[in-house]
Coordinates of C-alpha atoms and ligand atoms in Angstrom, one line a residue:
M1 CA 112.1 41.3 103.7
K2 CA 114.0 42.5 100.7
Y3 CA 117.7 43.2 100.8
I4 CA 119.7 45.6 98.7
F5 CA 123.5 45.4 98.7
V6 CA 125.3 48.5 97.6
T7 CA 128.9 48.1 96.5
G8 CA 131.5 50.5 95.0
G9 CA 134.0 50.1 92.3
V10 CA 136.9 52.1 90.7
C11 CA 137.9 54.3 93.7
S12 CA 136.8 55.5 97.0
G13 CA 135.1 58.8 97.7
L14 CA 132.4 58.5 95.1
G15 CA 129.6 58.9 97.6
K16 CA 128.5 55.3 98.1
G17 CA 127.0 56.3 101.5
I18 CA 125.0 59.0 99.9
A19 CA 123.8 56.6 97.2
A20 CA 122.7 54.0 99.8
A21 CA 121.0 56.8 101.8
S22 CA 119.3 58.1 98.7
I23 CA 117.9 54.6 97.7
G24 CA 116.6 54.3 101.3
M25 CA 115.0 57.8 101.1
L26 CA 113.2 57.0 97.8
L27 CA 111.9 53.7 99.1
K28 CA 110.7 55.3 102.3
A29 CA 109.0 58.0 100.3
C30 CA 107.0 55.1 98.7
G31 CA 105.7 54.2 102.1
Y32 CA 108.0 51.2 102.8
K33 CA 109.6 50.6 106.1
I34 CA 113.4 50.7 105.6
S35 CA 116.7 50.6 107.4
I36 CA 120.3 50.8 106.3
L37 CA 123.4 49.2 107.7
K38 CA 127.1 49.5 106.8
L39 CA 129.7 46.7 106.8
D40 CA 133.1 48.3 107.1
P41 CA 135.9 46.0 105.9
Y42 CA 138.7 47.7 107.9
L43 CA 140.2 46.0 110.9
N44 CA 139.5 48.7 113.5
V45 CA 136.9 47.5 116.0
D46 CA 135.0 50.8 115.8
P47 CA 135.6 54.2 114.4
G48 CA 135.5 55.7 118.0
T49 CA 139.3 55.8 118.2
M50 CA 140.1 56.6 114.6
S51 CA 141.6 60.0 113.7
P52 CA 139.2 62.5 112.3
Y53 CA 142.0 63.5 109.9
Q54 CA 141.8 60.2 108.2
H55 CA 138.3 59.1 108.7
G56 CA 136.2 62.2 109.3
E57 CA 133.6 62.6 112.0
V58 CA 132.6 59.9 114.4
F59 CA 128.8 59.7 114.3
V60 CA 126.9 58.7 117.5
T61 CA 123.5 56.9 117.5
N62 CA 120.8 57.2 120.2
D63 CA 122.0 54.0 121.8
G64 CA 125.6 55.4 122.1
T65 CA 127.3 53.5 119.3
E66 CA 130.3 55.3 117.8
T67 CA 129.9 54.8 114.1
D68 CA 131.1 55.7 110.6
L69 CA 130.0 59.1 109.3
D70 CA 127.9 57.4 106.6
L71 CA 125.4 56.6 109.3
G72 CA 124.9 60.3 109.7
H73 CA 124.0 60.5 106.0
Y74 CA 121.6 57.6 106.4
E75 CA 119.8 59.2 109.4
R76 CA 119.6 62.6 107.6
F77 CA 118.2 61.0 104.4
I78 CA 115.8 58.4 105.9
D79 CA 114.9 60.2 109.2
E80 CA 115.1 56.9 111.2
N81 CA 117.1 56.2 114.3
L82 CA 119.9 53.7 113.7
S83 CA 121.6 51.5 116.4
K84 CA 124.5 49.3 117.2
L85 CA 123.1 46.8 114.7
S86 CA 123.6 49.4 111.9
N87 CA 127.3 49.3 111.6
T88 CA 130.0 46.6 112.0
T89 CA 133.6 46.3 111.0
A90 CA 136.0 43.4 110.1
G91 CA 137.7 44.1 113.4
Q92 CA 134.4 43.4 115.3
I93 CA 133.7 40.3 113.3
Y94 CA 137.2 38.9 113.8
K95 CA 137.2 39.8 117.5
K96 CA 133.9 37.9 118.0
I97 CA 135.4 34.8 116.2
I98 CA 138.7 34.9 118.2
N99 CA 136.8 35.3 121.5
K100 CA 134.7 32.3 120.6
E101 CA 137.7 30.3 119.6
R102 CA 139.4 31.1 122.9
E103 CA 136.3 30.0 124.8
G104 CA 136.5 26.7 123.0
E105 CA 133.2 27.1 121.2
Y106 CA 134.5 25.9 117.9
L107 CA 135.4 22.5 119.5
G108 CA 138.9 22.5 118.0
K109 CA 137.8 22.9 114.4
T110 CA 139.9 24.8 111.9
I111 CA 138.5 28.3 111.7
Q112 CA 138.4 29.7 108.2
I113 CA 137.1 32.7 106.2
I114 CA 134.5 30.4 104.6
P115 CA 132.4 29.4 106.5
H116 CA 133.3 31.0 109.9
V117 CA 133.9 34.6 108.9
T118 CA 131.1 34.7 106.4
E119 CA 128.8 33.0 108.8
T120 CA 129.5 35.7 111.5
I121 CA 128.9 38.5 108.9
K122 CA 125.6 36.9 107.9
N123 CA 124.6 36.5 111.6
F124 CA 125.1 40.2 112.0
I125 CA 122.9 41.0 109.0
Q126 CA 120.3 38.5 110.4
S127 CA 120.3 40.2 113.8
A128 CA 119.8 43.6 112.2
A129 CA 117.0 42.2 110.0
E130 CA 115.3 40.8 113.1
E131 CA 115.7 43.9 115.2
K132 CA 114.6 46.4 112.5
Q133 CA 111.6 44.5 111.1
V134 CA 111.5 46.5 107.9
D135 CA 110.4 45.9 104.3
F136 CA 113.8 46.8 102.9
L137 CA 117.2 46.4 104.5
I138 CA 119.9 48.3 102.6
I139 CA 123.4 47.0 103.2
E140 CA 126.4 49.1 102.1
I141 CA 129.7 47.3 101.9
G142 CA 132.4 49.8 102.6
G143 CA 135.6 50.2 100.6
T144 CA 136.1 49.4 96.9
V145 CA 135.5 46.1 95.1
G146 CA 139.0 44.5 94.7
D147 CA 140.2 45.5 98.2
I148 CA 141.6 42.4 99.9
E149 CA 139.7 43.2 103.2
A150 CA 136.3 43.4 101.4
E151 CA 136.4 39.8 100.0
P152 CA 134.8 38.0 103.0
F153 CA 132.0 40.6 103.0
L154 CA 131.3 40.2 99.3
E155 CA 131.4 36.4 99.7
A156 CA 128.9 36.7 102.6
A157 CA 126.7 38.8 100.2
R158 CA 126.9 36.1 97.6
Q159 CA 125.8 33.4 100.0
W160 CA 123.0 35.7 101.3
H161 CA 121.7 36.0 97.7
Q162 CA 121.9 32.2 97.2
E163 CA 120.0 31.6 100.5
K164 CA 117.3 34.2 100.2
G165 CA 116.8 33.9 96.4
G166 CA 117.1 36.4 93.5
K167 CA 113.7 37.9 94.1
N168 CA 114.6 39.0 97.6
V169 CA 118.2 40.3 97.1
L170 CA 119.4 43.0 94.8
F171 CA 122.9 44.3 94.0
I172 CA 123.5 47.9 93.1
H173 CA 127.0 48.9 92.1
L174 CA 128.4 52.4 92.1
T175 CA 131.2 53.1 89.6
F176 CA 132.9 56.1 88.1
L177 CA 133.5 57.3 84.5
P178 CA 136.7 59.4 84.4
F179 CA 136.9 62.2 81.9
L180 CA 140.0 62.5 79.7
K181 CA 140.7 66.1 78.9
T182 CA 142.9 65.5 75.9
S183 CA 140.3 63.5 74.0
G184 CA 137.4 65.2 75.7
E185 CA 135.6 62.0 76.5
L186 CA 134.4 59.8 79.4
K187 CA 135.9 56.4 79.7
T188 CA 134.0 53.2 80.6
K189 CA 136.9 50.7 81.0
L190 CA 137.3 51.2 84.8
T191 CA 133.6 50.4 85.2
Q192 CA 133.9 47.3 83.1
V193 CA 136.9 46.2 85.1
S194 CA 135.1 46.8 88.4
V195 CA 132.1 44.8 87.3
R196 CA 134.4 42.0 86.2
E197 CA 136.0 42.1 89.7
L198 CA 132.5 41.7 91.2
Q199 CA 131.8 38.8 88.9
R200 CA 135.0 37.2 90.0
Q201 CA 133.4 37.2 93.5
G202 CA 130.3 35.5 92.1
L203 CA 128.2 38.6 92.2
H204 CA 126.4 40.3 89.3
P205 CA 125.1 43.8 89.7
D206 CA 121.4 44.3 88.9
I207 CA 121.8 48.1 88.6
I208 CA 124.8 50.3 88.0
L209 CA 125.0 53.9 89.2
A210 CA 127.5 55.5 87.0
R211 CA 129.1 58.5 88.7
S212 CA 130.4 61.2 86.4
D213 CA 131.2 64.8 86.4
Y214 CA 129.8 65.2 82.9
P215 CA 126.6 64.1 81.1
I216 CA 126.8 60.5 79.8
K217 CA 125.9 60.0 76.2
K218 CA 123.5 57.2 75.1
E219 CA 126.3 55.4 73.2
L220 CA 128.3 55.2 76.4
I221 CA 125.4 53.7 78.4
E222 CA 125.0 51.2 75.5
K223 CA 128.7 50.3 75.7
I224 CA 128.5 49.7 79.5
S225 CA 125.4 47.7 78.9
L226 CA 127.1 45.5 76.3
F227 CA 130.3 44.9 78.3
C228 CA 128.7 44.5 81.7
N229 CA 125.7 42.5 80.6
I230 CA 123.2 44.9 82.1
L231 CA 120.2 46.5 80.3
P232 CA 120.7 50.2 79.3
E233 CA 117.8 51.3 81.5
E234 CA 119.4 49.6 84.5
I235 CA 122.4 51.9 84.2
I236 CA 121.6 55.2 86.0
P237 CA 123.7 58.2 85.3
A238 CA 124.7 59.8 88.6
I239 CA 126.1 63.1 87.5
T240 CA 127.8 65.3 90.1
V241 CA 125.2 67.7 91.7
K242 CA 125.4 70.8 93.7
S243 CA 123.8 69.5 96.8
I244 CA 123.8 65.9 98.1
Y245 CA 120.1 66.2 98.8
E246 CA 119.5 66.3 95.0
V247 CA 120.9 62.8 94.5
P248 CA 117.7 60.9 95.2
L249 CA 115.7 63.1 92.9
N250 CA 118.3 62.6 90.2
F251 CA 118.1 58.8 90.6
Q252 CA 114.4 59.0 90.4
K253 CA 114.6 60.9 87.1
Y254 CA 115.7 57.5 85.7
S255 CA 112.9 55.6 87.5
L256 CA 115.2 53.9 90.0
V257 CA 112.3 52.9 92.2
E258 CA 110.5 51.3 89.4
I259 CA 113.6 49.3 88.4
I260 CA 114.2 48.1 91.9
L261 CA 110.6 47.1 92.6
K262 CA 110.3 45.3 89.3
R263 CA 113.5 43.3 89.9
L264 CA 112.1 42.3 93.3
D265 CA 108.7 41.3 91.9
L266 CA 106.9 44.1 93.7
K267 CA 104.1 46.3 92.3
N268 CA 105.3 49.8 91.2
R269 CA 104.8 52.7 93.6
I270 CA 105.5 56.4 93.1
P271 CA 107.6 58.1 95.8
E272 CA 106.1 61.2 97.4
L273 CA 108.9 63.8 96.9
N274 CA 107.2 67.1 97.3
D275 CA 109.0 68.3 100.4
W276 CA 112.4 67.3 99.0
Q277 CA 111.6 69.1 95.7
K278 CA 110.8 72.2 97.7
L279 CA 114.0 71.9 99.7
I280 CA 116.1 71.5 96.5
K281 CA 114.4 74.6 95.0
K282 CA 115.3 76.5 98.1
I283 CA 118.9 75.3 98.1
K284 CA 119.3 76.3 94.4
S285 CA 117.7 79.7 94.8
N286 CA 120.3 82.3 94.4
P287 CA 120.3 84.9 95.8
P288 CA 118.5 83.5 98.9
A289 CA 114.8 84.2 99.1
G290 CA 114.4 87.6 100.9
G291 CA 117.7 88.8 99.4
E292 CA 119.7 88.8 102.6
K293 CA 123.4 88.8 102.6
I294 CA 125.3 85.5 103.0
L295 CA 125.9 84.8 106.7
K296 CA 129.5 84.0 107.6
I297 CA 129.6 81.4 110.3
G298 CA 133.0 80.9 111.9
M299 CA 133.9 77.4 113.0
I300 CA 136.9 77.1 115.2
G301 CA 138.6 73.8 115.1
K302 CA 141.7 71.8 114.8
Y303 CA 140.7 69.4 112.0
T304 CA 139.9 72.2 109.6
E305 CA 141.8 70.6 106.7
H306 CA 139.5 67.6 106.7
G307 CA 136.2 68.7 105.2
D308 CA 134.4 65.6 106.7
A309 CA 135.6 66.1 110.3
Y310 CA 132.6 68.3 111.2
I311 CA 130.2 67.0 108.6
S312 CA 127.1 66.8 110.9
V313 CA 127.7 70.3 112.2
N314 CA 128.1 71.6 108.6
E315 CA 124.8 69.9 107.5
A316 CA 123.0 71.2 110.6
L317 CA 124.1 74.8 109.9
K318 CA 123.1 74.5 106.2
S319 CA 119.6 73.1 107.2
A320 CA 119.2 76.0 109.7
G321 CA 120.1 78.3 106.8
Y322 CA 117.4 76.8 104.6
V323 CA 114.6 77.2 107.2
N324 CA 115.7 80.8 107.8
N325 CA 115.9 81.6 104.1
V326 CA 119.5 82.6 104.3
K327 CA 122.6 81.3 102.6
I328 CA 125.5 80.3 104.9
K329 CA 129.2 80.3 104.3
I330 CA 131.1 78.3 106.8
E331 CA 134.5 79.9 107.5
F332 CA 136.9 77.4 109.1
I333 CA 139.3 79.1 111.5
A334 CA 142.3 77.3 112.8
A335 CA 142.4 77.6 116.6
E336 CA 146.2 77.3 116.7
D337 CA 146.7 80.2 114.3
L338 CA 144.6 82.4 116.6
E339 CA 146.8 81.3 119.4
K340 CA 149.9 82.4 117.5
Q341 CA 148.2 85.8 116.9
N342 CA 148.2 85.2 113.1
K343 CA 146.7 88.3 111.7
K344 CA 145.0 86.6 108.7
E345 CA 143.2 84.2 111.0
W346 CA 142.2 87.0 113.4
D347 CA 140.9 89.0 110.4
K348 CA 138.8 86.0 109.5
L349 CA 137.4 85.8 113.0
K350 CA 136.6 89.5 113.0
A351 CA 134.6 89.2 109.7
I352 CA 132.2 86.5 111.0
D353 CA 128.5 87.0 111.8
G354 CA 128.2 84.0 114.2
L355 CA 130.6 81.6 115.9
V356 CA 130.5 77.9 116.4
V357 CA 133.0 76.0 118.6
P358 CA 132.4 72.3 117.8
G359 CA 133.4 69.2 119.8
G360 CA 137.0 68.1 120.2
F361 CA 139.5 66.2 122.3
G362 CA 142.9 67.1 123.6
S363 CA 144.6 70.3 124.5
R364 CA 145.9 71.5 121.1
G365 CA 144.5 74.9 120.1
I366 CA 142.5 75.3 123.3
E367 CA 143.8 78.8 124.1
G368 CA 142.9 80.0 120.6
K369 CA 139.3 78.7 121.1
I370 CA 139.1 80.5 124.4
E371 CA 140.2 83.7 122.7
A372 CA 137.6 83.3 120.0
V373 CA 134.8 82.8 122.6
K374 CA 135.9 85.8 124.4
Y375 CA 135.7 87.8 121.2
A376 CA 132.2 86.5 120.6
R377 CA 131.0 87.3 124.1
E378 CA 132.4 90.8 124.2
N379 CA 131.3 91.7 120.8
K380 CA 127.8 90.2 121.2
I381 CA 128.3 87.8 118.3
P382 CA 125.8 84.9 118.4
F383 CA 127.6 81.8 119.7
L384 CA 126.9 78.1 119.7
G385 CA 129.2 75.8 121.7
L386 CA 129.0 72.1 121.1
C387 CA 130.3 69.8 123.8
M388 CA 133.9 70.9 124.1
G389 CA 132.6 74.3 122.8
M390 CA 130.4 74.5 126.0
Q391 CA 133.3 73.6 128.2
I392 CA 135.5 76.3 126.6
A393 CA 132.7 78.9 127.1
A394 CA 132.6 78.0 130.8
I395 CA 136.4 78.3 131.2
E396 CA 136.3 81.6 129.3
F397 CA 133.6 83.0 131.5
A398 CA 135.4 82.0 134.7
R399 CA 138.7 83.4 133.5
Y400 CA 137.5 86.7 132.1
V401 CA 134.2 87.6 133.7
L402 CA 135.1 86.3 137.2
K403 CA 138.6 87.5 136.6
T404 CA 140.1 84.3 138.0
K405 CA 143.5 83.0 137.0
D406 CA 144.4 79.3 136.5
V407 CA 140.9 78.1 135.4
N408 CA 140.8 75.1 133.1
S409 CA 139.5 71.6 132.3
T410 CA 141.6 68.8 133.8
E411 CA 141.7 67.4 130.2
F412 CA 144.0 70.3 129.2
D413 CA 145.7 70.9 132.5
A414 CA 145.6 68.1 135.1
K415 CA 147.0 70.4 137.8
T416 CA 144.8 73.5 137.3
K417 CA 143.9 75.3 140.5
H418 CA 140.3 75.7 139.4
P419 CA 139.1 72.6 137.5
I420 CA 135.8 73.9 136.4
I421 CA 135.5 71.1 133.9
Y422 CA 136.6 67.7 135.3
I423 CA 136.1 64.0 135.4
M424 CA 133.5 63.1 138.1
P425 CA 134.8 60.9 140.9
E426 CA 132.8 57.8 139.9
Q427 CA 134.1 58.1 136.3
R428 CA 137.7 58.4 137.6
E429 CA 137.3 55.0 139.3
K430 CA 136.4 53.4 135.9
I431 CA 139.4 54.9 134.2
K432 CA 141.7 53.7 137.1
N433 CA 140.4 50.2 136.4
K434 CA 141.3 50.7 132.7
D435 CA 137.6 50.6 131.7
Y436 CA 138.1 53.4 129.2
G437 CA 135.1 52.6 127.1
A438 CA 132.7 52.9 130.0
S439 CA 134.4 56.2 131.0
M440 CA 132.6 58.1 128.2
R441 CA 129.1 59.4 128.4
L442 CA 127.7 58.1 125.0
G443 CA 124.3 58.3 123.4
A444 CA 121.0 59.8 124.3
Y445 CA 120.4 61.3 127.7
P446 CA 117.4 63.3 129.0
C447 CA 117.8 67.0 129.9
V448 CA 115.4 69.3 131.6
L449 CA 115.2 72.9 130.6
N450 CA 114.7 76.1 132.5
K451 CA 111.5 77.8 131.1
D452 CA 113.1 81.2 131.1
S453 CA 115.9 80.4 128.6
L454 CA 117.0 80.6 124.9
A455 CA 117.0 76.8 125.0
Y456 CA 113.4 76.5 126.0
K457 CA 112.5 79.2 123.4
A458 CA 114.1 76.9 120.8
Y459 CA 112.8 73.5 121.9
K460 CA 109.4 74.7 123.2
Q461 CA 109.3 71.7 125.6
I462 CA 110.7 71.1 129.1
E463 CA 112.2 67.7 128.6
I464 CA 114.5 66.9 125.7
S465 CA 116.8 64.1 124.8
E466 CA 120.2 64.6 123.1
R467 CA 123.2 62.6 122.2
H468 CA 126.5 62.7 124.1
R469 CA 130.1 61.8 123.5
H470 CA 132.4 63.1 126.2
R471 CA 134.3 62.2 129.3
Y472 CA 134.5 65.5 131.2
E473 CA 131.7 67.4 132.9
F474 CA 130.9 70.8 134.4
N475 CA 132.1 70.9 138.1
N476 CA 129.2 71.7 140.3
E477 CA 131.4 73.3 142.9
Y478 CA 131.7 76.3 140.7
R479 CA 128.0 76.5 139.8
E480 CA 126.9 79.0 142.3
I481 CA 129.7 81.5 141.9
L482 CA 129.4 81.4 138.1
E483 CA 125.6 81.8 138.3
Q484 CA 126.0 84.8 140.6
A485 CA 128.3 86.4 138.0
G486 CA 125.7 86.0 135.2
L487 CA 126.1 82.6 133.7
K488 CA 122.8 80.9 133.3
I489 CA 122.4 77.1 133.7
S490 CA 119.4 76.5 131.5
G491 CA 119.5 72.8 131.2
T492 CA 120.5 69.9 133.5
S493 CA 120.0 66.2 133.8
P494 CA 116.6 65.4 135.4
D495 CA 118.2 64.9 138.8
G496 CA 119.8 68.3 138.5
K497 CA 123.4 67.0 138.9
L498 CA 124.8 67.3 135.4
V499 CA 125.0 70.7 133.8
E500 CA 123.8 70.3 130.2
I501 CA 123.3 73.8 128.9
I502 CA 124.8 77.2 129.7
E503 CA 123.8 80.6 128.5
L504 CA 124.7 84.2 129.1
K505 CA 122.3 86.8 130.5
D506 CA 123.8 89.8 128.9
H507 CA 124.1 88.7 125.3
P508 CA 121.7 88.4 122.3
W509 CA 122.3 84.7 121.8
F510 CA 125.0 82.7 123.6
V511 CA 124.4 79.0 124.2
G512 CA 126.8 76.2 125.1
V513 CA 125.6 72.6 125.2
Q514 CA 127.3 69.5 126.7
F515 CA 125.8 67.3 124.0
H516 CA 125.9 67.1 120.2
P517 CA 122.6 68.5 118.8
E518 CA 124.1 68.2 115.2
F519 CA 123.5 64.5 115.2
K520 CA 119.7 65.0 115.3
S521 CA 119.4 67.7 112.8
Q522 CA 117.5 66.8 109.6
P523 CA 117.6 68.6 106.2
L524 CA 113.8 68.9 106.3
R525 CA 113.7 69.6 110.0
A526 CA 116.6 71.9 111.2
H527 CA 117.5 71.4 114.8
P528 CA 115.9 74.0 117.1
L529 CA 119.2 75.2 118.5
F530 CA 120.9 75.6 115.1
R531 CA 117.7 77.2 113.7
D532 CA 117.6 79.8 116.5
F533 CA 121.3 80.4 116.4
I534 CA 121.1 81.2 112.6
K535 CA 117.9 83.3 113.3
A536 CA 119.8 85.3 115.9
T537 CA 122.7 85.8 113.5
K538 CA 120.4 86.9 110.7
N539 CA 118.6 89.3 113.0
K540 CA 121.9 90.8 114.1
V541 CA 123.1 91.3 110.6
T542 CA 119.9 92.7 109.3
S543 CA 119.4 95.1 112.2
N544 CA 123.0 96.1 112.1
P545 CA 124.2 95.9 108.4
Ligands
LIG601 N1 137.0 66.4 125.2 C1 135.8 66.8 125.9 C2 135.4 65.6 126.8 O1 135.8 64.5 126.7 C3 134.7 67.1 124.9 C4 134.4 66.0 124.0 C5 133.6 66.5 122.8 O2 133.6 67.6 122.4 N2 132.9 65.6 122.1 O3 134.5 65.9 127.7

């Protein structure tokens, strides 16, 4: 097995996750089996409880692990299912060590960063390698070289290199060349410093990916080469591109695959990139093929300031746009401003062609979301509700179609008279026992579809599997009365007990799902629900311009 470590220098936010994902995608396109894992140096045990404001979306894998959003990029680029062995944090590593120490397993020895922390990190990589059984394991080290938290991870990487040998382990370092407006030039000093910082840790990069907003002249590449002791051809310009899906193609323009394979003593292979090239062509075509207008998709949320908070939903919508040959503009609408009857926000809502209510937690902005769903239902605007979005749609229906007052989810009002969304009794027990982790339904669960439904039309199969991340469920006591009023339950758990999908009979396209289909959408394979939602939106706009 070959290992590629991806590190980052200069500053965060350069797209290290996308770089790692792109390297993976290129190697997979050569026919290799690959997987990617991320080592996060922060002390949180997992990102499940981190604020989306600070950290963006929590991505969920099939096996129910709550992970860093970079794993979403990995899955979208390499089209492989990741698992709990694809992401760990310093918090998890230290927790393991401290638990072991308390159980007396270190036999009273002094526990130190080297060897105990580095050993635990290496054991994690080893378990991943054993589980994945791939040709290449790509390991992204989170954060920036020079961060104090990252040191044990870099040291573990150094030891890994020493143990496995230089022909099996490769280091790729992503840096940044800032542009100075006054002198009109790109600067290499920060790259030099970050490489020196790596060397201080005993690591030397084999390849540099030089991020820049501007083209990099040959002389600058030569300068980096001289100062960083790397051949010019091993410095790949990574110029800012319009779409992240262009990144692997750009790397390959500089023969990245050939350099990697040569360094690792492997015969050269040519990646098969036809489908990606077609996708990029489509993304870049402007106006969209077919000349339709740009579809405005409203997304009602509370984390609208943080672009990464709904990243998988954004990507799923864009992919659905590509397959339907339409361009999509996502219009973020703040639920709380709708609630305050802010005219600007309401005007925004009234101008959309389709509505998405994504997942969320807590009661802030709920009434605004309910208002928005009411607007979409009454005005026959295509609607897709994701997890909390489905719960909101059920509440809206009961309140306004059934004309019942005091309907809510117990998450937003514990004393509501009609808890149409609630925590099931068996889950409540777990919470009482302070077993909060186990109180969430996480990961892939099967769902059986009703044949006569929009959901079946989209999936074209009876049994599906989708990923979950929620605590509350649809309350079956209200099922019959809602169905009689025109709500369609089009998907349930195989035993029929858990409501998974709701639809409306009297509406062109209105679907709410208790799961997160966005986690399984792929750029080359749009998710069926997102695809049909955009198709319905496009049909509505073209038939009714
Ligand atoms: N807060 C809701 C629940 O826990 C919905 C969660 C979500 O949208 N991911 O059930």
